[in-house]
XYZ file of C-alpha atoms in Angstrom:
689
model
C 19.072 -4.079 12.756
C 17.986 -0.552 13.561
C 17.629 0.537 9.968
C 17.307 4.276 10.355
C 19.970 4.861 12.981
C 23.326 6.397 12.160
C 24.946 3.319 13.645
C 23.614 -0.216 13.751
C 22.462 -1.421 17.153
C 22.357 -5.174 17.759
C 21.200 -6.213 21.226
C 21.480 -9.771 22.509
C 19.680 -11.409 25.393
C 22.236 -13.434 27.323
C 21.179 -16.281 29.621
C 23.734 -16.307 32.420
C 24.141 -19.322 34.767
C 24.091 -18.306 38.451
C 27.307 -18.809 40.429
C 27.392 -21.352 43.312
C 30.333 -20.828 45.753
C 29.999 -24.121 47.584
C 32.639 -26.853 47.154
C 30.039 -29.573 46.901
C 29.959 -30.557 43.262
C 27.130 -33.022 43.583
C 24.583 -30.355 42.746
C 26.752 -28.596 40.198
C 25.183 -28.803 36.746
C 27.263 -30.704 34.263
C 28.147 -29.106 30.967
C 25.244 -29.464 28.617
C 26.157 -31.832 25.775
C 25.480 -30.834 22.194
C 22.222 -32.685 21.715
C 18.640 -31.969 20.806
C 17.192 -33.301 24.067
C 16.980 -30.695 26.857
C 19.449 -31.041 29.726
C 18.293 -32.771 32.870
C 19.623 -30.143 35.274
C 18.335 -26.562 35.013
C 20.732 -23.600 35.435
C 19.804 -20.478 37.366
C 18.918 -18.326 34.359
C 18.930 -14.538 34.464
C 18.607 -11.964 31.712
C 21.524 -9.723 30.767
C 21.235 -6.765 28.390
C 24.335 -6.318 26.280
C 24.813 -3.903 23.401
C 27.026 -5.106 20.596
C 29.277 -2.057 20.983
C 29.650 -2.430 24.749
C 31.251 -5.084 26.931
C 29.199 -4.169 29.986
C 26.238 -6.269 31.017
C 23.359 -5.836 33.419
C 21.531 -8.776 34.935
C 17.951 -8.457 36.051
C 15.173 -10.834 36.936
C 12.449 -8.156 36.814
C 11.231 -6.126 33.784
C 13.810 -3.632 32.638
C 13.940 -1.532 29.494
C 15.980 -3.516 27.019
C 15.850 -0.999 24.222
C 13.939 2.018 22.951
C 11.685 2.015 19.913
C 11.530 5.259 17.875
C 8.066 6.381 16.842
C 7.094 6.579 13.167
C 9.915 4.291 12.042
C 10.448 0.656 11.187
C 12.396 -1.076 13.950
C 14.037 -4.420 14.677
C 16.749 -5.902 16.912
C 18.399 -9.277 17.385
C 17.254 -10.959 20.586
C 19.374 -14.094 21.052
C 21.095 -15.961 23.860
C 24.420 -17.722 23.154
C 24.640 -21.165 24.686
C 28.412 -20.986 25.214
C 29.110 -23.578 22.535
C 28.809 -21.401 19.444
C 25.056 -21.752 19.212
C 22.037 -20.146 20.796
C 19.529 -21.227 23.412
C 16.024 -21.487 22.021
C 13.841 -18.553 23.073
C 10.120 -18.115 22.727
C 8.711 -14.568 22.691
C 5.489 -13.472 24.371
C 3.959 -11.410 27.150
C 2.239 -11.943 30.470
C -1.204 -11.982 28.891
C -1.492 -8.224 28.417
C -1.338 -8.477 24.588
C 1.768 -6.302 24.189
C 3.499 -9.023 22.163
C 0.910 -8.645 19.389
C 2.717 -5.510 18.172
C 5.850 -7.543 17.317
C 7.004 -10.525 15.315
C 9.767 -12.822 16.560
C 11.717 -15.237 14.378
C 12.937 -17.983 16.719
C 15.476 -19.215 14.191
C 17.181 -15.891 13.416
C 16.366 -14.117 16.679
C 14.971 -11.060 14.913
C 12.403 -9.127 16.922
C 10.600 -6.545 14.788
C 7.608 -4.225 14.834
C 4.572 -5.233 12.798
C 3.749 -1.558 12.141
C 5.182 1.833 12.942
C 4.217 3.329 16.283
C 2.825 6.760 17.073
C 3.806 8.079 20.497
C 0.689 10.237 20.619
C -1.513 7.176 20.004
C -0.045 4.420 22.197
C -1.135 0.848 21.508
C 0.484 -0.962 24.438
C -1.860 -2.473 27.009
C -1.786 0.292 29.620
C -1.123 3.192 27.216
C 2.145 4.314 28.815
C 4.274 3.706 25.692
C 6.098 0.867 27.445
C 5.692 -2.661 26.089
C 5.997 -5.259 28.859
C 7.274 -8.450 27.242
C 8.995 -11.696 28.090
C 11.130 -14.501 26.742
C 10.937 -18.168 27.693
C 13.919 -20.512 27.394
C 11.869 -23.487 26.307
C 14.870 -25.839 26.436
C 14.826 -25.403 30.216
C 11.276 -26.149 31.418
C 12.004 -25.166 35.015
C 13.744 -21.924 34.181
C 11.939 -18.718 35.187
C 10.323 -16.415 32.630
C 12.664 -13.645 31.426
C 10.778 -10.306 31.559
C 11.887 -7.161 29.742
C 10.415 -3.901 28.428
C 10.654 -1.756 25.306
C 9.976 1.997 25.559
C 8.545 4.087 22.697
C 10.496 7.329 22.201
C 8.761 10.587 21.296
C 10.177 12.979 18.694
C 9.351 16.555 17.769
C 6.992 16.808 14.822
C 5.474 19.393 12.493
C 2.594 21.430 14.014
C 3.709 20.569 17.541
C 4.055 24.268 18.422
C 1.540 25.835 16.029
C -1.013 24.456 13.521
C 0.344 26.522 10.607
C 3.974 26.491 9.436
C 5.078 29.197 6.999
C 7.791 28.896 4.376
C 8.808 32.312 3.047
C 10.515 32.986 -0.298
C 13.649 35.001 -0.821
C 13.566 36.544 -4.295
C 11.422 39.261 -5.854
C 8.841 37.623 -8.127
C 10.202 34.242 -7.101
C 6.745 32.768 -6.672
C 7.567 30.271 -3.909
C 4.777 27.728 -3.668
C 3.727 27.725 -7.307
C 4.615 24.050 -7.264
C 5.185 21.567 -4.443
C 5.259 17.852 -3.893
C 5.119 15.494 -0.905
C 8.184 13.249 -0.753
C 7.301 10.836 2.010
C 10.077 10.062 4.466
C 13.075 10.346 2.115
C 15.632 10.618 4.934
C 13.860 7.883 6.918
C 13.775 9.677 10.249
C 10.057 9.144 10.775
C 9.031 12.598 9.536
C 7.803 13.221 5.970
C 9.764 15.634 3.768
C 8.535 17.992 1.043
C 9.766 19.684 -2.126
C 8.693 23.256 -2.838
C 9.617 25.364 -5.835
C 9.928 29.046 -6.702
C 9.731 28.951 -10.511
C 8.946 32.650 -10.843
C 6.292 33.988 -13.212
C 6.240 32.720 -16.716
C 4.036 33.161 -19.751
C 3.183 29.476 -19.498
C 2.338 29.650 -15.819
C -1.442 29.536 -15.838
C -1.678 31.663 -12.696
C -0.776 34.852 -14.543
C -0.758 35.593 -18.242
C 2.597 37.390 -18.517
C 5.580 37.899 -16.238
C 6.604 41.386 -15.122
C 9.802 42.829 -16.511
C 11.788 42.185 -13.339
C 10.520 38.718 -12.510
C 12.924 36.047 -11.273
C 13.645 33.997 -14.408
C 15.832 31.105 -13.333
C 13.729 29.519 -10.609
C 14.689 27.606 -7.493
C 13.923 24.235 -5.997
C 13.957 23.460 -2.276
C 13.786 20.067 -0.586
C 12.934 20.473 3.097
C 13.206 17.755 5.721
C 10.460 16.991 8.194
C 12.999 17.632 10.947
C 13.602 21.198 9.699
C 9.853 21.797 9.430
C 9.332 20.595 13.000
C 11.853 23.049 14.468
C 10.046 26.280 13.619
C 6.751 27.895 12.741
C 8.335 30.230 10.176
C 11.147 29.170 7.852
C 12.460 32.038 5.722
C 14.770 31.057 2.880
C 15.915 34.675 2.812
C 17.840 33.920 6.012
C 20.060 31.376 4.269
C 20.090 27.584 4.011
C 20.634 25.441 7.095
C 20.879 21.712 7.683
C 17.729 19.956 6.605
C 17.231 22.031 3.434
C 18.661 21.528 -0.048
C 18.444 24.481 -2.426
C 19.046 24.212 -6.162
C 19.149 27.413 -8.212
C 18.297 27.336 -11.896
C 20.197 29.001 -14.708
C 17.889 28.636 -17.714
C 14.968 30.916 -18.628
C 13.270 28.563 -21.106
C 11.254 26.806 -18.438
C 11.918 28.021 -14.942
C 13.291 25.427 -12.529
C 10.561 24.028 -10.309
C 7.583 23.731 -12.633
C 7.963 19.970 -13.051
C 8.850 17.966 -9.928
C 7.592 14.644 -8.629
C 8.523 11.738 -6.428
C 8.720 8.845 -8.853
C 9.343 5.638 -6.889
C 12.265 3.315 -6.166
C 14.317 2.913 -9.333
C 17.595 1.577 -7.933
C 16.300 -0.974 -5.435
C 17.609 0.687 -2.259
C 14.115 0.961 -0.726
C 14.193 4.760 -0.969
C 12.039 6.505 -3.566
C 13.814 8.520 -6.253
C 13.054 12.012 -7.527
C 12.688 13.619 -10.963
C 12.521 17.258 -11.994
C 13.095 19.433 -15.065
C 15.449 22.392 -14.975
C 14.452 23.676 -18.423
C 11.974 22.734 -21.143
C 14.104 19.981 -22.706
C 15.608 17.698 -20.043
C 14.454 15.459 -17.198
C 16.797 15.165 -14.222
C 16.850 11.970 -12.115
C 18.081 12.074 -8.502
C 18.605 9.102 -6.206
C 16.516 9.356 -3.050
C 19.566 8.474 -0.976
C 21.554 11.257 -2.662
C 18.650 13.636 -2.119
C 18.556 12.787 1.591
C 22.305 13.411 1.918
C 22.076 16.802 0.236
C 19.139 17.744 2.441
C 20.836 16.647 5.664
C 23.957 18.710 4.921
C 22.084 21.890 4.043
C 23.615 22.070 0.562
C 23.072 25.090 -1.693
C 23.901 24.434 -5.350
C 23.722 26.190 -8.681
C 22.480 24.003 -11.507
C 25.459 24.868 -13.676
C 27.714 23.153 -11.151
C 25.473 20.188 -10.370
C 25.796 16.846 -12.089
C 22.618 14.797 -12.406
C 21.608 11.866 -14.529
C 19.255 13.170 -17.217
C 17.178 12.305 -20.265
C 16.852 14.957 -22.960
C 13.934 15.515 -25.336
C 16.320 16.684 -28.011
C 17.188 14.415 -30.907
C 13.585 13.739 -31.937
C 11.890 14.785 -35.155
C 9.667 17.184 -33.226
C 10.727 20.322 -31.428
C 9.415 19.142 -28.056
C 8.808 21.602 -25.248
C 7.905 20.324 -21.775
C 4.670 21.705 -20.402
C 4.577 23.155 -16.880
C 3.388 20.752 -14.171
C 3.210 17.800 -16.500
C 5.091 15.111 -14.545
C 3.182 12.202 -13.015
C 4.337 8.914 -11.553
C 2.451 5.966 -13.048
C 3.654 3.409 -10.543
C 4.654 0.048 -11.980
C 2.684 0.160 -15.219
C 4.362 -2.759 -17.005
C 4.811 -5.102 -14.040
C 8.618 -5.171 -13.940
C 8.853 -3.707 -10.436
C 9.978 -0.258 -11.616
C 7.904 2.952 -11.761
C 7.066 4.638 -15.068
C 6.853 8.395 -15.722
C 4.208 10.218 -17.751
C 4.622 13.774 -18.994
C 3.287 16.131 -21.616
C 5.175 18.122 -24.248
C 4.026 20.389 -27.058
C 5.091 21.063 -30.612
C 4.198 24.515 -31.904
C 2.599 24.345 -35.344
C 1.406 27.892 -36.011
C 0.060 30.766 -33.966
C -1.026 29.478 -30.553
C -2.061 26.042 -31.796
C -0.055 23.079 -30.602
C 0.347 19.409 -31.197
C 0.159 17.765 -27.786
C 2.420 14.798 -27.129
C 1.670 12.441 -24.229
C 4.836 10.568 -23.231
C 5.414 7.379 -21.262
C 8.983 6.700 -20.132
C 9.757 3.289 -18.650
C 11.324 2.670 -15.278
C 13.915 0.508 -17.025
C 15.156 3.476 -19.060
C 15.156 5.770 -16.025
C 17.001 3.197 -13.913
C 19.694 2.611 -16.537
C 20.437 6.327 -16.776
C 20.363 6.843 -12.999
C 22.687 3.951 -12.196
C 25.131 4.964 -14.940
C 25.042 8.603 -13.822
C 24.606 9.260 -17.496
C 22.917 11.626 -19.911
C 20.805 10.180 -22.699
C 18.348 11.290 -25.352
C 14.824 9.983 -25.149
C 14.965 8.890 -28.785
C 17.523 6.250 -27.739
C 14.743 4.361 -25.962
C 12.135 4.293 -28.734
C 13.532 1.252 -30.523
C 13.830 -0.789 -27.324
C 10.216 0.118 -26.487
C 11.202 1.879 -23.298
C 9.742 5.231 -24.364
C 6.727 6.199 -26.446
C 4.359 9.054 -27.098
C 1.080 9.729 -28.806
C 0.271 12.830 -30.839
C -2.975 14.643 -31.414
C -3.906 18.031 -32.823
C -6.498 20.435 -31.586
C -7.553 24.037 -31.054
C -5.730 24.415 -27.761
C -2.969 26.443 -26.216
C -1.767 24.134 -23.457
C -0.840 20.562 -22.650
C -1.284 20.150 -18.952
C -1.091 20.214 -16.087
C -1.061 16.451 -16.293
C -2.692 14.780 -13.281
C -2.241 11.199 -12.084
C -5.807 10.241 -11.155
C -5.081 6.932 -9.482
C -6.967 3.892 -10.742
C -10.378 5.232 -11.843
C -11.342 2.184 -13.913
C -10.385 -0.525 -11.429
C -7.736 -2.335 -13.507
C -4.870 -1.698 -11.050
C -3.135 0.792 -13.366
C -2.759 4.538 -12.885
C -4.839 6.703 -15.254
C -4.004 10.314 -16.164
C -5.921 13.435 -17.145
C -5.060 16.612 -19.035
C -7.269 19.733 -19.152
C -7.890 21.140 -22.633
C -9.152 24.720 -22.620
C -10.791 25.602 -25.890
C -12.814 28.370 -27.528
C -15.681 26.059 -28.456
C -18.154 24.317 -26.135
C -17.608 20.834 -27.557
C -13.861 21.345 -27.858
C -13.215 21.941 -24.144
C -12.907 19.559 -21.247
C -10.383 17.061 -20.006
C -8.819 14.094 -21.750
C -8.404 10.959 -19.656
C -5.930 8.304 -20.783
C -6.392 4.858 -19.258
C -3.308 3.241 -17.771
C -3.933 0.238 -20.032
C -3.757 2.540 -23.063
C -0.520 4.098 -21.816
C 0.926 0.605 -21.471
C -0.107 -0.098 -25.084
C 1.867 2.967 -26.178
C 4.932 1.802 -24.268
C 4.775 -1.737 -25.630
C 4.646 -0.361 -29.180
C 7.457 2.175 -28.603
C 8.159 5.400 -30.447
C 5.556 7.688 -31.971
C 1.888 6.679 -31.946
C -0.194 8.668 -34.455
C -3.578 7.082 -33.810
C -5.687 9.838 -35.342
C -4.636 11.940 -38.319
C -7.494 14.418 -38.167
C -7.128 18.108 -37.492
C -9.826 18.152 -34.812
C -10.281 15.999 -31.780
C -13.388 14.437 -30.218
C -14.572 13.043 -33.557
C -15.395 9.608 -32.136
C -12.848 7.762 -34.270
C -9.680 6.327 -32.756
C -8.554 8.881 -30.202
C -6.760 7.049 -27.357
C -8.586 8.952 -24.615
C -12.017 9.587 -23.141
C -13.324 13.150 -23.204
C -15.196 14.704 -20.242
C -16.969 18.034 -20.692
C -19.841 20.224 -19.502
C -21.823 20.930 -22.655
C -23.907 23.621 -20.921
C -20.938 25.872 -20.096
C -19.380 28.233 -22.605
C -16.268 30.401 -22.955
C -14.359 28.224 -20.525
C -10.883 28.992 -19.363
C -9.992 25.778 -17.574
C -6.814 25.746 -15.543
C -5.803 23.596 -12.575
C -9.175 21.931 -12.451
C -8.487 18.182 -12.266
C -7.962 16.694 -8.804
C -7.283 13.103 -7.803
C -9.515 12.250 -4.848
C -8.808 8.630 -4.037
C -11.887 6.593 -3.197
C -14.384 9.070 -1.739
C -17.523 7.162 -2.744
C -16.702 3.958 -0.873
C -16.714 1.523 -3.807
C -12.959 0.791 -3.670
C -12.341 2.520 -7.025
C -10.606 5.902 -7.180
C -12.610 9.024 -8.051
C -11.581 12.413 -9.423
C -12.846 15.993 -9.470
C -13.389 18.265 -12.436
C -14.271 21.959 -12.365
C -14.416 24.991 -14.625
C -11.902 27.351 -13.033
C -12.222 31.055 -13.907
C -15.622 30.832 -15.549
C -17.314 33.744 -13.779
C -20.937 32.649 -14.113
C -20.473 28.888 -13.944
C -22.397 28.413 -10.718
C -22.834 24.689 -11.379
C -19.389 23.862 -12.662
C -17.709 21.577 -10.131
C -18.065 17.807 -10.311
C -16.899 14.606 -8.677
C -16.661 11.781 -11.207
C -17.177 8.330 -9.721
C -14.663 5.697 -10.717
C -16.134 2.718 -12.567
C -14.786 -0.272 -14.552
C -16.624 1.015 -17.640
C -15.624 4.662 -17.248
C -12.728 4.540 -19.742
C -13.862 1.520 -21.741
C -14.595 3.270 -25.052
C -11.785 5.311 -26.577
C -12.892 8.465 -28.346
C -16.140 8.718 -26.381
C -17.402 11.910 -24.713
C -19.029 12.054 -21.277
C -21.322 15.014 -20.601
C -20.938 15.672 -16.890
C -24.471 16.974 -16.415
C -25.822 13.795 -17.934
C -23.577 11.787 -15.606
C -25.072 13.628 -12.636
C -28.578 12.776 -13.787
C -27.540 9.149 -14.103
C -25.917 9.048 -10.671
C -22.372 8.454 -11.948
C -21.140 11.938 -10.976
C -21.790 14.395 -8.158
C -22.362 18.075 -8.849
C -21.282 20.735 -6.366
C -23.399 23.776 -7.133
C -23.299 27.297 -5.696
C -26.660 27.992 -4.097
C -28.232 31.425 -4.444
C -29.769 30.909 -1.003
C -26.373 31.052 0.630
C -24.426 33.266 -1.766
C -25.328 36.467 -3.537
C -26.062 35.677 -7.173
C -23.463 36.722 -9.785
C -21.029 37.969 -7.127
C -19.067 34.752 -6.928
C -17.584 32.047 -9.058
C -16.913 28.395 -8.464
C -13.245 27.516 -8.178
C -11.378 24.235 -8.691
C -11.965 21.441 -6.205
C -9.333 20.656 -3.582
C -9.066 17.578 -1.425
C -7.734 16.904 2.052
C -6.887 13.221 1.730
C -6.872 11.035 4.802
C -3.958 8.612 5.208
C -4.644 4.893 4.907
C -4.936 4.496 8.689
C -6.583 7.909 9.017
C -8.776 9.122 11.847
C -11.188 10.947 9.535
C -12.698 10.659 6.087
C -11.198 12.450 3.113
C -12.639 15.968 2.894
C -13.513 17.578 -0.443
C -13.513 21.374 -0.837
C -14.907 23.564 -3.574
C -14.421 27.311 -3.549
C -16.886 30.045 -4.354
C -15.765 33.624 -3.984
C -15.982 37.143 -5.323
C -14.011 37.809 -8.468
C -11.716 40.475 -7.000
C -11.559 39.412 -3.374
C -8.205 38.703 -1.710
C -9.648 35.656 0.054
C -12.231 33.219 -1.218
C -14.182 30.743 0.840
C -13.759 27.056 0.182
C -16.682 24.908 1.266
C -15.926 21.427 2.537
C -17.824 18.164 2.750
C -16.616 14.896 4.208
C -16.467 11.962 1.834
C -18.903 9.966 3.945
C -21.504 12.750 3.549
C -21.488 12.781 -0.256
C -24.690 11.603 -1.978
C -24.715 7.867 -2.595
C -26.872 7.789 -5.732
C -29.650 9.305 -7.789
C -29.420 12.872 -9.069
C -26.515 13.850 -6.870
C -26.266 17.593 -6.263
C -24.598 19.210 -3.277
C -25.527 22.871 -2.739
C -23.000 25.407 -1.475
C -22.670 26.472 1.257
C -23.112 23.103 2.909
C -25.328 23.268 5.966
C -23.592 22.899 9.302
C -20.067 22.930 7.899
C -17.579 25.758 8.051
C -15.309 27.245 5.397
C -11.604 27.286 4.599
C -10.219 30.624 3.441
C -7.811 30.402 0.494
C -5.690 33.502 -0.278
C -6.076 35.132 -3.669
C -4.895 38.386 -5.182
C -6.059 40.306 -8.251
C -8.897 37.928 -8.951
C -7.123 35.532 -11.275
C -4.185 34.511 -9.117
C -5.467 31.481 -7.256
C -3.377 29.840 -4.610
C -2.002 26.419 -5.433
C -3.615 24.068 -2.907
C -2.437 20.505 -2.469
C -3.016 17.610 -0.098
C 0.531 17.126 1.162
C 0.239 13.882 3.148
C 0.269 13.308 6.901
C 3.199 15.515 7.915
C 2.987 14.812 11.643
C 1.649 11.230 11.488
C -1.397 12.088 13.582
C -3.840 10.258 11.296
C -4.984 13.435 9.524
C -3.978 14.465 6.028
C -2.505 17.979 5.877
C -2.837 20.891 3.451
C -0.178 22.884 1.626
C -1.242 26.239 0.217
C 1.127 27.964 -2.185
C 0.313 31.616 -1.566
C 1.400 32.993 -4.933
C 1.495 36.672 -3.936
C 3.126 37.527 -0.635
C 5.087 40.620 0.342
C 7.618 39.730 3.015
C 10.066 42.407 4.101
C 9.695 44.345 0.861
C 10.366 41.336 -1.385
C 7.246 41.757 -3.482
C 5.757 38.427 -4.545
C 8.505 36.432 -2.930
C 5.846 33.846 -2.388
C 4.954 31.715 0.608
C 3.811 28.220 1.436
C 1.378 27.562 4.257
C 1.473 24.090 5.738
C -1.805 23.641 7.584
C -2.638 20.944 10.097
C -5.371 18.693 8.753
C -6.615 18.096 12.292
C -7.209 21.853 12.628
C -8.992 22.009 9.266
C -11.276 19.051 9.924
C -12.102 20.152 13.464
C -12.848 23.756 12.456
C -14.956 22.811 9.430
C -16.959 20.265 11.420
C -17.678 22.903 14.068
C -19.201 25.094 11.379
C -16.579 27.820 11.742
C -14.400 29.731 9.274
C -10.681 29.012 9.139
C -8.285 31.494 7.524
C -4.772 30.027 7.877
C -3.150 32.851 5.853
C -3.950 35.172 8.769
C -2.353 32.849 11.308
C 1.338 33.495 11.769
C 3.488 32.915 14.816
C 6.936 34.474 14.786
C 9.482 32.183 16.469
C 10.999 33.502 19.663
C 14.574 34.750 19.434
C-alpha cells in the first residue's frame, strides 16, 4: 500500500503462460493440479505489470520500471502473481548480484515489497547511483523458468532551500512579532517534507524579549502552520499577501496570553501514526488538535478565528489556585509512564503578592489528553487529579517567572525526559535553573493532584525540593532569560547534554556552559551544582569570551544555540555561543562542532574559536535577542537547519511585523568550517514575478 498517496496503488506481478498456436497437444502443458509438488512441465513465463485500477497489461522479459518510489517517504506495494486457481505462484525476491535488493524487504507469504528506510534522491544508494533499482523475481515453483527482471525508479521532489539557502517568512501585523515562538512539526502531512509552526504572539509584559508592550501592539496573536511543500515553493513567504494552500492561520481573540506563546508537537495520542499538536490560546486553557486534522487544515489553506474554531481543550480553571500559564512553558515528555501515550509538562504561576509567585510544575498524562481529544470535549484539569492523570508540584521563591520550560532529553540516562526551568533572582544563591528528573515527574503523576513537598518560603535549602539546582556562584545581578538549551549527546557518551548561560549579564564573560549528562547528575534532590566547580571537575564545559579576540567590556555572552544533526546526519551537532556589543544590531555567534569539544579535565573553550567562522544573529535595541532554534532537517539533506525568529523587522511599513529566517544547515556548517562570517539576515532573494 502506498501510504502517503491520495489513492492507494496496488501493483501485481502476473506470470503469463506463453501462447502456442500449433495443433499438436503433445507438448501442451497440462493444467497444474492443486498440489504442493511443483509441476513437471514448465510454462513460458513472462512478467506483466498491472495496476489495480487498470485492466491494461504490459509483458516484458527485460528490466522495465514497475513502479516509482517517492523520496523521503515510506513506501510499499504488493508484488504477487495469481496462479489462475485463486492462489498465487511463489515468488522469491532478489537482484542480479548488484546489492539493490538490500534496500527492500519482501514477504513471500503476503507479497508485500517495502523499503527498509526512506530514500533521498540527492544521495542515491542503488548500485550504480542512477536512482534506479534493478531487481528481479524468481518463480521458485518452476525451476526452469527464466528470472523475471524489473526496476523501481526513485522520484525527486522539490524541497526547501532548493533555490536559495535562506527562506524568509514575513509577518503581516504591526507589532505582531512573527517568530517569537516556533516549533518543528516533522512531516505532519506525510508528503516527505517536514512542516513547521510559527507564531506571532505580539509583545506582552510577560514576553521576556521586551519588558512592556507599546500602546498599539497586536494583542490577540496568531498561529501559522506551514507545510514543507509551501516552504519549498518560494524564498519569501509573506503572510500579508493572504493565506494559500499549505498554510493554516489561526487568529486569537484573547489578550490575557497572546495566542502563540505555548505551542508544541506532543506525539501520537489517537493511534493514527500521526503526531498530535497542543497550543494555548489564552492563559487558562490547553487546546489539543489531531495531527490528521491539522494536516487537512494546512492542505486547504484555512484561515480561522479562534472564536469560531472548535478544539478539544483542558482548562486550568476549577482548581484552588488562580493558575496562569507561563509563556513558552509547554514540553513533550514522551511516554513517561510506559502506556504508549505521550505526557505533557507545563508551568503555571499563582500570584501571591507584588511580583512574587508560586511556581507550579504540571504533568498531564497522555491518557487524559487522549480521552479529551477523542471525545472532542472540554474538561477541567481538576477532573484528572483523582484518577492520577494530572499532578503538579508547588514551590515558593523570590522570582518573577516560571519558564520557559525546556525539555532537556534524557540527561541522567534513565530513558525518561528531564526538564529545566530558569529562575532569575536578585540574589547570587537564589538564581539558576531548576532541573526536574523525569523519574520525579512520574512520581508526581502517580501520586496525582497537588504535591507540596517543601513548605518553606525560600528554595535551595537542601531539604526536600524535588529538583536539582544549577547556578554560577561567581556571577551576580543575573537576568536569566532563554538560557537553557537541549543539545542531545554532544560529548559522545550516549547521554544527552544541555547548555546553560547567563543571558543579558553585561560583564559575564565566562557565563556559558555545557553540562554533561551523567547517571548521577540528578540523583540528589535539593542539591546545588556550582557550574564553575563542575568545569574544574571535568563534568561541564565552559565557553568563555577571550580578551585576545574580543575587546574587553564591549561585549556580552549570549545564550547558547545548537544546530542539531539528524540521526543519520552528515555532520556533527554544532554548538554556538554569542558574544556581541550591547547595542549592536547584529551579534556574532561563535560555533564549535561537537566532536571538537574538550573531552575531559578543566574544559574551557575560548571565544572566538580558532579557525572557525561566525554566525550573525539579528538584534535590535540591545535587549531584543532573536529567538534561535534548531528546526530539524527541513530538506532531508543530512544537515540540521536553523530557524531565527527576527523579532524586529520592518517590512513595507509594518513596523515590527516580525520575520522568520529558515537557514540551511549545510550553508551554516560549510561557512563556519571555512572560517568565514555568515549573516543570513542580509540574504534575501525576492521571488520572480
